[in-house]
Amino acid sequence: KFQLTEKTTLDVSYEYIDYDRSIDRGIPTANGKPVDALNDIVFGDPDLNKSEFETHSIRAMLQHEFSDTLKGIFTASYTNSDKLYQNFYAADYDEATPDQVTLDGYLDTTERQNLVVSGNLVSEFATGNIEHTLLFGAEFSDSSSENDRYNPEFDDGAGGTTDKREFDINDRNVSGVGFNAGGLYAGAFTDLNDDTETDLTVYSLYIQDEIKLSEELILVLGGRFDSFDINVTDNKPGGTDGSQTDEEITPRAGIIYKPQENISIYASYSETFLPQSGEQFADLGDEGLDPDEYTNLEAGVKWDFAQGYSLTAAIFEIEQDIV
């Protein structure tokens, strides 16, 4: 943290994450329920079922006090990440052949760079006996991704390969500790299933007013506009490219009531949306359809009932409107 002037500060941070763990996709189901007889079996490979994630993040925040009642906040962040997800799993199971499952798998890699820049103005003022804390801001996000997915090639036992494998549960390797899936006879992940490049740009404007009606009652009103533009390039032979733009205005409102200094009761309402491309941005999803919309309702209480002790409770409901 740097104190540039009496009223200006700059915070700079760097974060490095190196994440590595094994993957267990669980046991098969029959009639919609897990097969209890397979509880102790991991359908995977100790060397191939893994998730790896490495990321470098740089962030900066510049704050300046224009006056006692007006403050500006500017933030910027850049993240470069490299992700690998590789696994085998039980893709199908039939109770008629209880000692056998159908195994499948895939290797998925994602390289992504994110740039996010935002600026906020925070103003405090009063209209009569009512106090306001008004926030106005804008945000720009740019994300580029490269994603591919490969399927495994299993040995079919006759000198050929197959995309899935019927696996005899009794043939699994149980001599070691941990994973129990020897005898997979899986070749390399060489069957290309997906190879895409994605460019994502988001422009956002938002405003929020925290209104202090009295010492006991605070009202929060706000809204946000987002313009979401995604372009996907399919690098596979014969692949098709596409783009889509979604624009939404989403509101939010909240109320805080403090019957006593140590008790706060609140309720909030907000709306959000998720474009058809989903959270991974690897494709356009159901192209041409409107985004999925979410309505969020929440109510709760916080009670500081003794020195150093507090109780919090909340109830919330999220409703998804799928187009």
mmCIF file of C-alpha atoms in Angstrom:
data_model
loop_
_atom_site.group_PDB
_atom_site.id
_atom_site.type_symbol
_atom_site.label_atom_id
_atom_site.label_comp_id
_atom_site.label_asym_id
_atom_site.label_seq_id
_atom_site.Cartn_x
_atom_site.Cartn_y
_atom_site.Cartn_z
ATOM 1 C CA LYS A 1 0.000 0.000 0.000
ATOM 2 C CA PHE A 2 1.392 3.385 -1.068
ATOM 3 C CA GLN A 3 0.355 6.741 0.366
ATOM 4 C CA LEU A 4 0.809 8.864 -2.780
ATOM 5 C CA THR A 5 -0.609 12.055 -1.277
ATOM 6 C CA GLU A 6 -2.513 12.971 1.839
ATOM 7 C CA LYS A 7 -5.763 12.009 0.099
ATOM 8 C CA THR A 8 -4.573 9.403 -2.396
ATOM 9 C CA THR A 9 -3.614 5.767 -1.788
ATOM 10 C CA LEU A 10 -2.585 2.942 -4.110
ATOM 11 C CA ASP A 11 -2.923 -0.742 -3.198
ATOM 12 C CA VAL A 12 -1.106 -3.318 -5.354
ATOM 13 C CA SER A 13 -1.210 -7.093 -4.939
ATOM 14 C CA TYR A 14 0.033 -10.222 -6.678
ATOM 15 C CA GLU A 15 -1.321 -13.721 -6.115
ATOM 16 C CA TYR A 16 -0.055 -17.073 -7.381
ATOM 17 C CA ILE A 17 -2.112 -20.267 -7.067
ATOM 18 C CA ASP A 18 -0.877 -23.789 -7.804
ATOM 19 C CA TYR A 19 -3.698 -26.302 -7.302
ATOM 20 C CA ASP A 20 -3.494 -30.060 -7.787
ATOM 21 C CA ARG A 21 -5.917 -32.727 -6.616
ATOM 22 C CA SER A 22 -7.345 -36.106 -7.552
ATOM 23 C CA ILE A 23 -10.826 -36.544 -9.030
ATOM 24 C CA ASP A 24 -13.498 -39.008 -7.893
ATOM 25 C CA ARG A 25 -16.662 -38.753 -9.996
ATOM 26 C CA GLY A 26 -18.637 -41.043 -7.702
ATOM 27 C CA ILE A 27 -20.489 -44.311 -8.126
ATOM 28 C CA PRO A 28 -23.158 -45.312 -10.688
ATOM 29 C CA THR A 29 -26.882 -44.902 -10.116
ATOM 30 C CA ALA A 30 -29.844 -47.185 -10.765
ATOM 31 C CA ASN A 31 -33.449 -45.955 -10.806
ATOM 32 C CA GLY A 32 -32.183 -42.513 -9.859
ATOM 33 C CA LYS A 33 -30.354 -43.655 -6.709
ATOM 34 C CA PRO A 34 -26.689 -44.508 -5.996
ATOM 35 C CA VAL A 35 -25.872 -48.230 -6.080
ATOM 36 C CA ASP A 36 -25.005 -48.851 -2.422
ATOM 37 C CA ALA A 37 -23.130 -52.078 -3.220
ATOM 38 C CA LEU A 38 -20.514 -49.977 -5.054
ATOM 39 C CA ASN A 39 -19.936 -47.491 -2.222
ATOM 40 C CA ASP A 40 -16.329 -48.517 -1.594
ATOM 41 C CA ILE A 41 -15.194 -48.402 -5.217
ATOM 42 C CA VAL A 42 -13.531 -45.490 -6.952
ATOM 43 C CA PHE A 43 -14.034 -45.673 -10.708
ATOM 44 C CA GLY A 44 -10.906 -43.893 -11.824
ATOM 45 C CA ASP A 45 -7.185 -44.104 -12.402
ATOM 46 C CA PRO A 46 -4.607 -42.852 -9.867
ATOM 47 C CA ASP A 47 -2.491 -41.229 -12.568
ATOM 48 C CA LEU A 48 -5.188 -39.933 -14.893
ATOM 49 C CA ASN A 49 -7.996 -38.702 -12.645
ATOM 50 C CA LYS A 50 -6.718 -35.261 -11.704
ATOM 51 C CA SER A 51 -7.422 -31.555 -11.708
ATOM 52 C CA GLU A 52 -4.601 -29.008 -12.072
ATOM 53 C CA PHE A 53 -4.965 -25.248 -11.931
ATOM 54 C CA GLU A 54 -2.304 -22.527 -12.070
ATOM 55 C CA THR A 55 -3.016 -18.816 -12.060
ATOM 56 C CA HIS A 56 -1.214 -15.486 -11.762
ATOM 57 C CA SER A 57 -3.239 -12.457 -10.644
ATOM 58 C CA ILE A 58 -2.234 -8.790 -10.422
ATOM 59 C CA ARG A 59 -4.582 -6.235 -8.860
ATOM 60 C CA ALA A 60 -4.392 -2.513 -8.198
ATOM 61 C CA MET A 61 -6.766 -0.100 -6.459
ATOM 62 C CA LEU A 62 -6.394 3.689 -6.522
ATOM 63 C CA GLN A 63 -8.456 5.742 -4.051
ATOM 64 C CA HIS A 64 -8.714 9.515 -3.918
ATOM 65 C CA GLU A 65 -10.745 11.757 -1.607
ATOM 66 C CA PHE A 66 -11.950 14.761 -3.598
ATOM 67 C CA SER A 67 -13.613 16.148 -0.462
ATOM 68 C CA ASP A 68 -14.984 14.971 2.853
ATOM 69 C CA THR A 69 -18.113 13.758 1.063
ATOM 70 C CA LEU A 70 -16.841 12.592 -2.353
ATOM 71 C CA LYS A 71 -14.457 9.723 -2.992
ATOM 72 C CA GLY A 72 -13.240 8.040 -6.174
ATOM 73 C CA ILE A 73 -12.135 4.408 -6.434
ATOM 74 C CA PHE A 74 -10.433 2.956 -9.512
ATOM 75 C CA THR A 75 -9.528 -0.736 -9.717
ATOM 76 C CA ALA A 76 -7.818 -2.905 -12.326
ATOM 77 C CA SER A 77 -6.976 -6.589 -12.345
ATOM 78 C CA TYR A 78 -5.344 -9.008 -14.758
ATOM 79 C CA THR A 79 -5.443 -12.788 -14.382
ATOM 80 C CA ASN A 80 -3.723 -15.466 -16.447
ATOM 81 C CA SER A 81 -4.834 -19.019 -15.699
ATOM 82 C CA ASP A 82 -4.137 -22.500 -17.026
ATOM 83 C CA LYS A 83 -6.528 -25.309 -16.098
ATOM 84 C CA LEU A 84 -6.524 -29.052 -16.750
ATOM 85 C CA TYR A 85 -9.343 -31.454 -15.853
ATOM 86 C CA GLN A 86 -8.788 -35.122 -16.739
ATOM 87 C CA ASN A 87 -10.818 -38.107 -15.579
ATOM 88 C CA PHE A 88 -12.457 -41.492 -16.059
ATOM 89 C CA TYR A 89 -15.929 -42.105 -14.671
ATOM 90 C CA ALA A 90 -18.802 -44.600 -14.655
ATOM 91 C CA ALA A 91 -20.915 -43.383 -17.578
ATOM 92 C CA ASP A 92 -23.575 -46.133 -17.568
ATOM 93 C CA TYR A 93 -24.771 -49.019 -15.401
ATOM 94 C CA ASP A 94 -27.402 -51.730 -15.801
ATOM 95 C CA GLU A 95 -28.697 -53.699 -12.803
ATOM 96 C CA ALA A 96 -29.073 -56.690 -15.129
ATOM 97 C CA THR A 97 -25.256 -56.908 -15.216
ATOM 98 C CA PRO A 98 -24.360 -55.790 -11.678
ATOM 99 C CA ASP A 99 -20.661 -56.660 -12.025
ATOM 100 C CA GLN A 100 -20.091 -54.390 -14.997
ATOM 101 C CA VAL A 101 -20.101 -50.660 -15.720
ATOM 102 C CA THR A 102 -19.496 -48.597 -18.842
ATOM 103 C CA LEU A 103 -16.497 -46.304 -18.410
ATOM 104 C CA ASP A 104 -15.885 -43.075 -20.261
ATOM 105 C CA GLY A 105 -13.577 -40.107 -19.762
ATOM 106 C CA TYR A 106 -12.187 -36.899 -21.164
ATOM 107 C CA LEU A 107 -9.310 -34.455 -20.952
ATOM 108 C CA ASP A 108 -10.318 -30.791 -20.830
ATOM 109 C CA THR A 109 -7.853 -27.875 -20.874
ATOM 110 C CA THR A 110 -8.555 -24.155 -20.639
ATOM 111 C CA GLU A 111 -6.169 -21.223 -20.975
ATOM 112 C CA ARG A 112 -7.773 -17.911 -20.038
ATOM 113 C CA GLN A 113 -6.749 -14.273 -19.644
ATOM 114 C CA ASN A 114 -9.043 -11.809 -17.863
ATOM 115 C CA LEU A 115 -8.809 -8.022 -17.662
ATOM 116 C CA VAL A 116 -11.280 -6.124 -15.455
ATOM 117 C CA VAL A 117 -11.266 -2.339 -15.034
ATOM 118 C CA SER A 118 -13.787 -0.443 -12.922
ATOM 119 C CA GLY A 119 -14.325 3.044 -11.550
ATOM 120 C CA ASN A 120 -16.644 4.187 -8.749
ATOM 121 C CA LEU A 121 -17.696 7.533 -7.344
ATOM 122 C CA VAL A 122 -19.077 7.526 -3.783
ATOM 123 C CA SER A 123 -20.875 10.630 -2.563
ATOM 124 C CA GLU A 124 -22.378 11.341 0.843
ATOM 125 C CA PHE A 125 -25.040 14.051 1.160
ATOM 126 C CA ALA A 126 -28.319 14.854 2.897
ATOM 127 C CA THR A 127 -31.773 15.903 1.747
ATOM 128 C CA GLY A 128 -33.386 17.374 4.833
ATOM 129 C CA ASN A 129 -33.100 14.825 7.621
ATOM 130 C CA ILE A 130 -32.430 11.957 5.219
ATOM 131 C CA GLU A 131 -28.813 10.881 4.632
ATOM 132 C CA HIS A 132 -27.646 9.366 1.336
ATOM 133 C CA THR A 133 -24.576 7.371 0.308
ATOM 134 C CA LEU A 134 -24.728 7.350 -3.492
ATOM 135 C CA LEU A 135 -22.504 5.069 -5.559
ATOM 136 C CA PHE A 136 -22.169 5.335 -9.324
ATOM 137 C CA GLY A 137 -19.827 3.095 -11.256
ATOM 138 C CA ALA A 138 -18.789 1.545 -14.550
ATOM 139 C CA GLU A 139 -16.925 -1.649 -15.347
ATOM 140 C CA PHE A 140 -15.219 -3.126 -18.391
ATOM 141 C CA SER A 141 -14.271 -6.802 -18.662
ATOM 142 C CA ASP A 142 -12.349 -8.539 -21.420
ATOM 143 C CA SER A 143 -11.739 -12.289 -21.396
ATOM 144 C CA SER A 144 -10.093 -14.550 -23.956
ATOM 145 C CA SER A 145 -10.065 -18.330 -23.679
ATOM 146 C CA GLU A 146 -8.697 -21.350 -25.507
ATOM 147 C CA ASN A 147 -10.495 -24.578 -24.707
ATOM 148 C CA ASP A 148 -10.112 -28.109 -25.988
ATOM 149 C CA ARG A 149 -11.460 -31.503 -25.014
ATOM 150 C CA TYR A 150 -10.148 -34.962 -25.924
ATOM 151 C CA ASN A 151 -11.801 -38.329 -25.464
ATOM 152 C CA PRO A 152 -9.784 -41.460 -24.595
ATOM 153 C CA GLU A 153 -9.203 -44.380 -26.914
ATOM 154 C CA PHE A 154 -9.714 -47.720 -25.164
ATOM 155 C CA ASP A 155 -8.137 -50.994 -26.302
ATOM 156 C CA ASP A 156 -10.966 -53.215 -27.542
ATOM 157 C CA GLY A 157 -8.858 -56.353 -27.075
ATOM 158 C CA ALA A 158 -8.716 -57.097 -30.792
ATOM 159 C CA GLY A 159 -6.078 -54.628 -31.890
ATOM 160 C CA GLY A 160 -8.581 -51.797 -32.324
ATOM 161 C CA THR A 161 -9.949 -48.975 -30.207
ATOM 162 C CA THR A 162 -13.338 -47.934 -28.866
ATOM 163 C CA ASP A 163 -14.605 -44.692 -27.361
ATOM 164 C CA LYS A 164 -16.046 -46.375 -24.241
ATOM 165 C CA ARG A 165 -15.194 -49.527 -22.336
ATOM 166 C CA GLU A 166 -17.291 -52.177 -20.621
ATOM 167 C CA PHE A 167 -15.421 -52.660 -17.352
ATOM 168 C CA ASP A 168 -15.648 -55.775 -15.168
ATOM 169 C CA ILE A 169 -15.752 -54.541 -11.571
ATOM 170 C CA ASN A 170 -14.164 -57.767 -10.323
ATOM 171 C CA ASP A 171 -11.075 -57.065 -12.424
ATOM 172 C CA ARG A 172 -10.234 -53.885 -10.575
ATOM 173 C CA ASN A 173 -6.922 -53.533 -8.775
ATOM 174 C CA VAL A 174 -7.567 -53.657 -5.033
ATOM 175 C CA SER A 175 -4.024 -54.389 -3.867
ATOM 176 C CA GLY A 176 -3.103 -50.763 -3.263
ATOM 177 C CA VAL A 177 -4.579 -47.865 -1.357
ATOM 178 C CA GLY A 178 -6.958 -45.310 -2.865
ATOM 179 C CA PHE A 179 -8.058 -45.748 -6.472
ATOM 180 C CA ASN A 180 -9.384 -49.155 -7.473
ATOM 181 C CA ALA A 181 -9.551 -49.188 -11.258
ATOM 182 C CA GLY A 182 -6.760 -51.223 -12.734
ATOM 183 C CA GLY A 183 -7.147 -52.870 -16.127
ATOM 184 C CA LEU A 184 -8.584 -49.873 -17.931
ATOM 185 C CA TYR A 185 -6.417 -50.460 -20.997
ATOM 186 C CA ALA A 186 -6.850 -46.815 -21.901
ATOM 187 C CA GLY A 187 -4.743 -45.229 -24.572
ATOM 188 C CA ALA A 188 -3.847 -41.581 -24.813
ATOM 189 C CA PHE A 189 -6.467 -38.839 -24.975
ATOM 190 C CA THR A 190 -6.148 -38.323 -28.732
ATOM 191 C CA ASP A 191 -9.753 -38.172 -29.966
ATOM 192 C CA LEU A 192 -10.372 -34.428 -30.401
ATOM 193 C CA ASN A 193 -13.924 -33.555 -29.359
ATOM 194 C CA ASP A 194 -13.755 -29.780 -28.982
ATOM 195 C CA ASP A 195 -11.310 -27.008 -29.929
ATOM 196 C CA THR A 196 -12.600 -23.468 -29.503
ATOM 197 C CA GLU A 197 -11.401 -19.929 -28.916
ATOM 198 C CA THR A 198 -13.634 -17.451 -27.124
ATOM 199 C CA ASP A 199 -13.540 -13.669 -26.798
ATOM 200 C CA LEU A 200 -15.849 -12.135 -24.229
ATOM 201 C CA THR A 201 -16.469 -8.408 -23.640
ATOM 202 C CA VAL A 202 -18.747 -6.992 -20.944
ATOM 203 C CA TYR A 203 -19.682 -3.340 -20.377
ATOM 204 C CA SER A 204 -21.504 -2.497 -17.154
ATOM 205 C CA LEU A 205 -23.049 0.574 -15.539
ATOM 206 C CA TYR A 206 -24.506 0.551 -12.039
ATOM 207 C CA ILE A 207 -25.933 2.886 -9.422
ATOM 208 C CA GLN A 208 -26.879 2.399 -5.783
ATOM 209 C CA ASP A 209 -28.252 4.687 -3.097
ATOM 210 C CA GLU A 210 -28.055 3.780 0.573
ATOM 211 C CA ILE A 211 -30.740 5.916 2.218
ATOM 212 C CA LYS A 212 -30.656 6.427 5.985
ATOM 213 C CA LEU A 213 -34.232 7.358 6.834
ATOM 214 C CA SER A 214 -33.563 7.290 10.570
ATOM 215 C CA GLU A 215 -31.184 5.750 13.073
ATOM 216 C CA GLU A 216 -33.318 2.600 12.957
ATOM 217 C CA LEU A 217 -34.167 2.307 9.256
ATOM 218 C CA ILE A 218 -31.913 2.122 6.162
ATOM 219 C CA LEU A 219 -33.116 1.559 2.594
ATOM 220 C CA VAL A 220 -30.899 0.415 -0.299
ATOM 221 C CA LEU A 221 -31.981 0.884 -3.927
ATOM 222 C CA GLY A 222 -29.923 0.102 -7.017
ATOM 223 C CA GLY A 223 -29.779 -1.117 -10.572
ATOM 224 C CA ARG A 224 -27.235 -2.459 -13.047
ATOM 225 C CA PHE A 225 -26.942 -2.545 -16.841
ATOM 226 C CA ASP A 226 -24.774 -5.193 -18.533
ATOM 227 C CA SER A 227 -23.920 -5.625 -22.196
ATOM 228 C CA PHE A 228 -22.503 -9.112 -22.732
ATOM 229 C CA ASP A 229 -20.836 -9.826 -26.099
ATOM 230 C CA ILE A 230 -19.334 -13.254 -26.855
ATOM 231 C CA ASN A 231 -17.573 -14.517 -29.986
ATOM 232 C CA VAL A 232 -16.709 -18.207 -30.396
ATOM 233 C CA THR A 233 -14.347 -19.650 -33.020
ATOM 234 C CA ASP A 234 -14.553 -23.396 -33.673
ATOM 235 C CA ASN A 235 -11.115 -24.606 -34.830
ATOM 236 C CA LYS A 236 -12.190 -28.129 -35.732
ATOM 237 C CA PRO A 237 -12.377 -28.979 -39.457
ATOM 238 C CA GLY A 238 -15.808 -27.918 -40.686
ATOM 239 C CA GLY A 239 -16.524 -26.068 -37.459
ATOM 240 C CA THR A 240 -18.741 -22.991 -37.414
ATOM 241 C CA ASP A 241 -18.135 -19.656 -35.718
ATOM 242 C CA GLY A 242 -20.746 -17.565 -33.953
ATOM 243 C CA SER A 243 -21.433 -14.544 -31.789
ATOM 244 C CA GLN A 244 -24.174 -13.282 -29.536
ATOM 245 C CA THR A 245 -24.930 -10.124 -27.560
ATOM 246 C CA ASP A 246 -27.156 -9.995 -24.478
ATOM 247 C CA GLU A 247 -28.181 -6.793 -22.709
ATOM 248 C CA GLU A 248 -30.028 -6.741 -19.399
ATOM 249 C CA ILE A 249 -31.055 -4.260 -16.695
ATOM 250 C CA THR A 250 -31.261 -5.869 -13.268
ATOM 251 C CA PRO A 251 -32.601 -4.197 -10.088
ATOM 252 C CA ARG A 252 -31.825 -4.671 -6.431
ATOM 253 C CA ALA A 253 -33.464 -3.406 -3.237
ATOM 254 C CA GLY A 254 -32.894 -3.931 0.444
ATOM 255 C CA ILE A 255 -34.055 -2.728 3.834
ATOM 256 C CA ILE A 256 -32.310 -2.804 7.214
ATOM 257 C CA TYR A 257 -34.177 -2.251 10.477
ATOM 258 C CA LYS A 258 -32.394 -1.838 13.800
ATOM 259 C CA PRO A 259 -34.893 -1.952 16.688
ATOM 260 C CA GLN A 260 -31.893 -1.796 19.022
ATOM 261 C CA GLU A 261 -28.237 -0.902 18.523
ATOM 262 C CA ASN A 262 -27.201 -4.561 18.809
ATOM 263 C CA ILE A 263 -29.933 -6.039 16.558
ATOM 264 C CA SER A 264 -30.215 -5.758 12.758
ATOM 265 C CA ILE A 265 -33.046 -7.229 10.691
ATOM 266 C CA TYR A 266 -32.758 -7.124 6.914
ATOM 267 C CA ALA A 267 -34.490 -8.196 3.706
ATOM 268 C CA SER A 268 -33.281 -7.944 0.121
ATOM 269 C CA TYR A 269 -34.434 -8.532 -3.450
ATOM 270 C CA SER A 270 -32.217 -8.745 -6.522
ATOM 271 C CA GLU A 271 -32.184 -10.059 -10.070
ATOM 272 C CA THR A 272 -29.265 -11.544 -12.024
ATOM 273 C CA PHE A 273 -28.843 -13.330 -15.343
ATOM 274 C CA LEU A 274 -26.629 -15.905 -17.044
ATOM 275 C CA PRO A 275 -26.243 -15.966 -20.851
ATOM 276 C CA GLN A 276 -26.815 -19.214 -22.736
ATOM 277 C CA SER A 277 -23.048 -19.634 -23.058
ATOM 278 C CA GLY A 278 -23.013 -20.600 -19.367
ATOM 279 C CA GLU A 279 -20.158 -20.034 -16.952
ATOM 280 C CA GLN A 280 -17.372 -21.738 -18.939
ATOM 281 C CA PHE A 281 -17.777 -19.623 -22.127
ATOM 282 C CA ALA A 282 -16.654 -22.566 -24.289
ATOM 283 C CA ASP A 283 -19.587 -22.258 -26.696
ATOM 284 C CA LEU A 284 -22.684 -20.163 -27.370
ATOM 285 C CA GLY A 285 -25.059 -22.573 -25.680
ATOM 286 C CA ASP A 286 -28.564 -22.428 -27.154
ATOM 287 C CA GLU A 287 -27.828 -19.657 -29.627
ATOM 288 C CA GLY A 288 -30.490 -17.006 -30.069
ATOM 289 C CA LEU A 289 -32.310 -17.687 -26.794
ATOM 290 C CA ASP A 290 -32.588 -15.090 -24.050
ATOM 291 C CA PRO A 291 -30.403 -15.467 -20.938
ATOM 292 C CA ASP A 292 -31.562 -17.461 -17.938
ATOM 293 C CA GLU A 293 -32.831 -15.062 -15.273
ATOM 294 C CA TYR A 294 -32.593 -15.460 -11.512
ATOM 295 C CA THR A 295 -34.636 -13.817 -8.763
ATOM 296 C CA ASN A 296 -33.005 -13.733 -5.322
ATOM 297 C CA LEU A 297 -34.957 -13.149 -2.101
ATOM 298 C CA GLU A 298 -33.269 -13.093 1.300
ATOM 299 C CA ALA A 299 -34.142 -12.124 4.856
ATOM 300 C CA GLY A 300 -32.093 -12.387 8.018
ATOM 301 C CA VAL A 301 -31.120 -11.099 11.423
ATOM 302 C CA LYS A 302 -27.911 -10.364 13.318
ATOM 303 C CA TRP A 303 -27.960 -10.111 17.104
ATOM 304 C CA ASP A 304 -24.895 -9.124 19.153
ATOM 305 C CA PHE A 305 -26.280 -10.531 22.402
ATOM 306 C CA ALA A 306 -23.102 -10.367 24.512
ATOM 307 C CA GLN A 307 -19.578 -9.007 24.387
ATOM 308 C CA GLY A 308 -17.772 -10.987 21.682
ATOM 309 C CA TYR A 309 -20.793 -13.148 20.855
ATOM 310 C CA SER A 310 -23.293 -12.772 18.027
ATOM 311 C CA LEU A 311 -26.005 -14.800 16.338
ATOM 312 C CA THR A 312 -26.817 -14.612 12.645
ATOM 313 C CA ALA A 313 -29.596 -16.352 10.752
ATOM 314 C CA ALA A 314 -30.859 -16.063 7.186
ATOM 315 C CA ILE A 315 -33.384 -17.578 4.819
ATOM 316 C CA PHE A 316 -33.199 -17.173 1.058
ATOM 317 C CA GLU A 317 -34.912 -18.306 -2.110
ATOM 318 C CA ILE A 318 -33.435 -18.338 -5.633
ATOM 319 C CA GLU A 319 -35.825 -18.783 -8.539
ATOM 320 C CA GLN A 320 -34.469 -19.557 -12.006
ATOM 321 C CA ASP A 321 -36.415 -18.653 -15.120
ATOM 322 C CA ILE A 322 -35.114 -20.854 -17.959
ATOM 323 C CA VAL A 323 -36.004 -19.763 -21.462
#
